[in-house]
Coordinates of C-alpha atoms in Angstrom, one line a residue:
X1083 CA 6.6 -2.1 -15.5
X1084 CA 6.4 -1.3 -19.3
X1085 CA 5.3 -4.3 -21.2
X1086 CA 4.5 -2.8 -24.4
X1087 CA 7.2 -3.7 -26.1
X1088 CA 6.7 -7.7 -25.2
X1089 CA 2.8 -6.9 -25.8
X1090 CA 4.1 -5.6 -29.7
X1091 CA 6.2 -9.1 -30.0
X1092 CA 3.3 -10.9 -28.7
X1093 CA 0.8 -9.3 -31.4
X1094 CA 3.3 -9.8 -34.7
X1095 CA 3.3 -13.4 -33.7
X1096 CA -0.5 -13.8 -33.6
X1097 CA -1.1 -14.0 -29.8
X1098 CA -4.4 -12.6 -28.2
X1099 CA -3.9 -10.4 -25.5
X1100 CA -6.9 -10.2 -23.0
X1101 CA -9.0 -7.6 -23.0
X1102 CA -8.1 -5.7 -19.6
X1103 CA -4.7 -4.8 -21.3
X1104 CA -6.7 -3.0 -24.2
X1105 CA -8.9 -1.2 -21.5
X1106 CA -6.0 0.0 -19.9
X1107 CA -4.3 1.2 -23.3
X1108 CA -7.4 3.1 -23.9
X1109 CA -7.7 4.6 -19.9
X1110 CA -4.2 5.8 -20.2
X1111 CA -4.7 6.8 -24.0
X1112 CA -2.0 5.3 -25.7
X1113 CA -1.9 2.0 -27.6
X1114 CA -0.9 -1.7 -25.6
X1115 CA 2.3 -1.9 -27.7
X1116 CA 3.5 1.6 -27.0
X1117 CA 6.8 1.9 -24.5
X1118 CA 4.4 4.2 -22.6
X1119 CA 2.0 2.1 -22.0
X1120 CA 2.2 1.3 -17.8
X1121 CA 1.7 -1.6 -15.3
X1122 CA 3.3 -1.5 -12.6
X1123 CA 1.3 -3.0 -9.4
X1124 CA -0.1 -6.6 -11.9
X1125 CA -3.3 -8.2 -10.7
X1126 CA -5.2 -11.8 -10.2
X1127 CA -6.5 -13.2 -12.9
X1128 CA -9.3 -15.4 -13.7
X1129 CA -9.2 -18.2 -16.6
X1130 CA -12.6 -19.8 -18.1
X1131 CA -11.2 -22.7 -19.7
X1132 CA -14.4 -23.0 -21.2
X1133 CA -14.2 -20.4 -23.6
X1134 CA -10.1 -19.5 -22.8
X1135 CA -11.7 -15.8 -21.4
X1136 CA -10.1 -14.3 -19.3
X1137 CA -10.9 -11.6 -16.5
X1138 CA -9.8 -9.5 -14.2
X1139 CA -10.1 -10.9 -10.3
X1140 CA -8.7 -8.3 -8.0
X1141 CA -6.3 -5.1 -9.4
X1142 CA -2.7 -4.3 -7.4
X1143 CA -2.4 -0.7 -6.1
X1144 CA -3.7 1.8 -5.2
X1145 CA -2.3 4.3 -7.4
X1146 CA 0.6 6.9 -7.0
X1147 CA 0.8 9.3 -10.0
X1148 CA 4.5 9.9 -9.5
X1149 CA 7.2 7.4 -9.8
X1150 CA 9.2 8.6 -6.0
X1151 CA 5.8 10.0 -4.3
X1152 CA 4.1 8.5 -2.0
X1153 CA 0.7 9.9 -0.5
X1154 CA 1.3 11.5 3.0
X1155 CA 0.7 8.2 4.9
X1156 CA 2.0 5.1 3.5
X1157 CA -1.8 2.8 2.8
X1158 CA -2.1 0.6 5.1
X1159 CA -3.1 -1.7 2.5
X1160 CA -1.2 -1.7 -1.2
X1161 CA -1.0 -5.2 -3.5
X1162 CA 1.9 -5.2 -5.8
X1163 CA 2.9 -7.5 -8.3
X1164 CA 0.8 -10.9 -6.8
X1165 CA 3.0 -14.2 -8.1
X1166 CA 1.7 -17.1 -6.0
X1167 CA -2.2 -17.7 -5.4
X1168 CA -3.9 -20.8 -3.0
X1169 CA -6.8 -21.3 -0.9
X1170 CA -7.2 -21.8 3.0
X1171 CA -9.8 -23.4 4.3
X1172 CA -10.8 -22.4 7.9
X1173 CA -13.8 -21.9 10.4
X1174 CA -15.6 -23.2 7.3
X1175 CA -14.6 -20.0 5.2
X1176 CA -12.6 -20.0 2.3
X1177 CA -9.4 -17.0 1.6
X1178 CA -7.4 -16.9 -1.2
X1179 CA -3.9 -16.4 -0.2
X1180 CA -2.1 -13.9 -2.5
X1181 CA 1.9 -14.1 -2.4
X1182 CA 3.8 -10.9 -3.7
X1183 CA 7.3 -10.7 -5.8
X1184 CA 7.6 -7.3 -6.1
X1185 CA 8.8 -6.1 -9.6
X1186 CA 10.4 -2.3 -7.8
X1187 CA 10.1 -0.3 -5.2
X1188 CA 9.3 2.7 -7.3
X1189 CA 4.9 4.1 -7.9
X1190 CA 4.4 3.0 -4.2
X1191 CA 5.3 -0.6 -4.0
X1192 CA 7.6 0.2 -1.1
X1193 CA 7.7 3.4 0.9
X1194 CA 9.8 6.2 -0.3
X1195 CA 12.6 6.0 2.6
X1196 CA 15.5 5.6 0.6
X1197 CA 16.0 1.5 0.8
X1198 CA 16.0 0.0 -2.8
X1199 CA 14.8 -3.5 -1.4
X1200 CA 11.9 -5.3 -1.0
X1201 CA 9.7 -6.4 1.4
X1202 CA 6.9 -9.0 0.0
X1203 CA 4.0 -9.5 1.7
X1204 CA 1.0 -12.8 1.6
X1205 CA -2.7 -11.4 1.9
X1206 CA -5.8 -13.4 2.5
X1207 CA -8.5 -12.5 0.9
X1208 CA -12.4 -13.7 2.4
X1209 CA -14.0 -15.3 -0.9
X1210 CA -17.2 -14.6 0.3
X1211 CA -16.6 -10.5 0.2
X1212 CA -15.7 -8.1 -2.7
X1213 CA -12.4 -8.5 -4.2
X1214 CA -11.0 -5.5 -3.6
X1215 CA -7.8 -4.1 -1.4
X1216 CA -9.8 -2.5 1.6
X1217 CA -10.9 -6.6 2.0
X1218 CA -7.4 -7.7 2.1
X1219 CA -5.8 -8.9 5.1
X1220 CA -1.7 -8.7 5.8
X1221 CA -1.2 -12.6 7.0
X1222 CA 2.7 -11.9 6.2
X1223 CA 5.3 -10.1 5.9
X1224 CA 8.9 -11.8 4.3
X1225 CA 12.4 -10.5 5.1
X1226 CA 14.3 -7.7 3.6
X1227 CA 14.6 -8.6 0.0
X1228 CA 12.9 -11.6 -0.5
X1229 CA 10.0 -13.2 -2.1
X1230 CA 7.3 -15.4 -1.0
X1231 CA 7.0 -18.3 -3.0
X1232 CA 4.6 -20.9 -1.6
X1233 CA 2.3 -22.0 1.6
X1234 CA 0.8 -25.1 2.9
X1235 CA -1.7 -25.3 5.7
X1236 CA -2.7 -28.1 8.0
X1237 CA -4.4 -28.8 11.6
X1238 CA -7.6 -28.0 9.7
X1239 CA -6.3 -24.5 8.2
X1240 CA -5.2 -23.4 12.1
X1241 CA -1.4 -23.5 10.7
X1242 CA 0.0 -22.4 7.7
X1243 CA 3.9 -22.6 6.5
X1244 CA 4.9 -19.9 4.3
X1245 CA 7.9 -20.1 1.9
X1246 CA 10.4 -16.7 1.7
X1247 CA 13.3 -16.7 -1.0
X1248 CA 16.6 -15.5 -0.7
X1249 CA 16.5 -12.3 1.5
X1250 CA 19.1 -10.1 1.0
X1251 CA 19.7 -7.2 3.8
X1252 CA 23.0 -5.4 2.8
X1253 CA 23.3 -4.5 6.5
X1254 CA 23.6 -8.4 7.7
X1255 CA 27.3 -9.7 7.3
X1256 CA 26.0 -13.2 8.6
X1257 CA 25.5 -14.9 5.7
X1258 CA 23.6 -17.5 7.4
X1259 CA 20.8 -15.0 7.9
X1260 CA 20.3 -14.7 4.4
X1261 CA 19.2 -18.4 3.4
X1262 CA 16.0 -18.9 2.5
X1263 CA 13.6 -20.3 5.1
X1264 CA 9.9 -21.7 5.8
X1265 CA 8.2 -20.3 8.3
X1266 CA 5.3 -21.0 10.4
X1267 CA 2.3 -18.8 11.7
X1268 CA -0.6 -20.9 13.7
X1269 CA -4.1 -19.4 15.5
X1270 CA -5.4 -19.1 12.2
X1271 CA -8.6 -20.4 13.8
X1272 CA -8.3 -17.3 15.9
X1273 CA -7.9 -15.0 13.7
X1274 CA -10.3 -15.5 11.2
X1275 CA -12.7 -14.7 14.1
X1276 CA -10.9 -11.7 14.4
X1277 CA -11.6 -10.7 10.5
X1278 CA -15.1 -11.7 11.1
X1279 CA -15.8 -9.3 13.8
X1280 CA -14.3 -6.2 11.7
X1281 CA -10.6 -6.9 13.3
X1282 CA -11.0 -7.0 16.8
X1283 CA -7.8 -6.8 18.5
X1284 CA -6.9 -10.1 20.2
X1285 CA -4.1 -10.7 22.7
X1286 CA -0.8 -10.9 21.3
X1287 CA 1.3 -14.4 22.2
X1288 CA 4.8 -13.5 21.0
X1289 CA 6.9 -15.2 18.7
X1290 CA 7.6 -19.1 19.4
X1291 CA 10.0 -20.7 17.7
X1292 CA 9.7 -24.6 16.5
X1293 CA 11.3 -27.0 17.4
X1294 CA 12.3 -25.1 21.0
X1295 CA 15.1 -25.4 22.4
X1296 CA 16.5 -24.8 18.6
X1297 CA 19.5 -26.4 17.8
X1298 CA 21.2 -23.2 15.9
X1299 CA 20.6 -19.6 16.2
X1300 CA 17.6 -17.9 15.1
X1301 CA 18.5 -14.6 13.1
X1302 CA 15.3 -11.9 11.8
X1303 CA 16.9 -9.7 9.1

């Protein structure tokens, strides 16, 4: 949330910090190795390896100016912390697929309810529009607590399988339904179209469970 102190580390032993931290030293008008220098939502990132530049892809947030405020409707839309990237290929389009690990739940990377836990979240972003949050699409939400840390696609990008990392609901006794787990959504074909024409709703097919009959119980915390 506060990296100046690693950022003040960093510079005594001759490391180069890129310049979007500087920028946003100088926005917020401190220095980058002050302790009140903020960053609390992260970003994607983009490396030249030709020249070792680096550059700013897409930023977290939006921004909430107060640490247990949240604006009078939750945003639809808010990218926090972004850990995992990957492409899918589909319908001849290409998304980036953005995994969370949130960092807090404070400055609007949860809802202010009163829960202290997580919920992570995988977007897909069209590479053929603007990077920006309004072009972000929710592809997944992960249990209470946990992180997402990894997807695969096949079936020609109509599947994908989407790690989540030790959830942890304090309201589950089952300890069971707290293991980690890979799950899997399919129709992507489907609803890529969907994103293409500006998120027409199509018809919902319930939740399907593979393989079916399962041979233990099935447990959504």
């Amino acid at each position: 949330d506060r990296p100046g102190s690693r950022y003040k580390g960093a510079l005594a032993e001759g490391w180069t910090l890129p310049k979007h931290t500087f920028d946003r030293a100088k926005e917020q008008g401190v220095s980058v190795d002050s302790s009140a220098y903020w960053d609390y939502y992260g970003r994607v990132l983009v490396l030249d390896p030709k020249d070792n530049s680096v550059r700013v892809f897409i930023e977290g947030g939006p921004y909430v100016t107060d640490a247990n405020s949240v604006m009078n409707r939750y945003p639809e839309k808010h990218l926090s912390n972004p850990d995992g990237l990957g492409f899918l290929y589909v319908n001849g389009k290409t998304f980036m697929v953005i995994e969370e690990d949130l960092n807090g739940v404070t400055w609007g990377r949860m809802p202010n309810t009163g829960m202290r836990g997580t919920n992570c979240e995988a977007w897909l972003l069209d590479m053929s529009k603007a990077p920006t949050i309004d072009n972000l699409y929710r592809l997944a939400i992960s249990p209470y607590g946990s992180e997402i840390t990894g997807f695969a696609s096949y079936d020609d990008g109509n599947v994908v399988l989407i790690n989540s990392q030790h959830p942890d609901n304090a309201t589950i006794s089952d300890a069971a339904a707290k293991n980690s787990l890979t799950f899997a959504i399919s129709g992507l074909k489907q609803l890529v179209s969907s994103i293409d024409n500006d998120g027409d709703k199509q018809a919902e097919s319930g939740i399907r469970v593979f393989p079916n009959p399962t041979s233990s119980h099935v447990q959504f915390s």
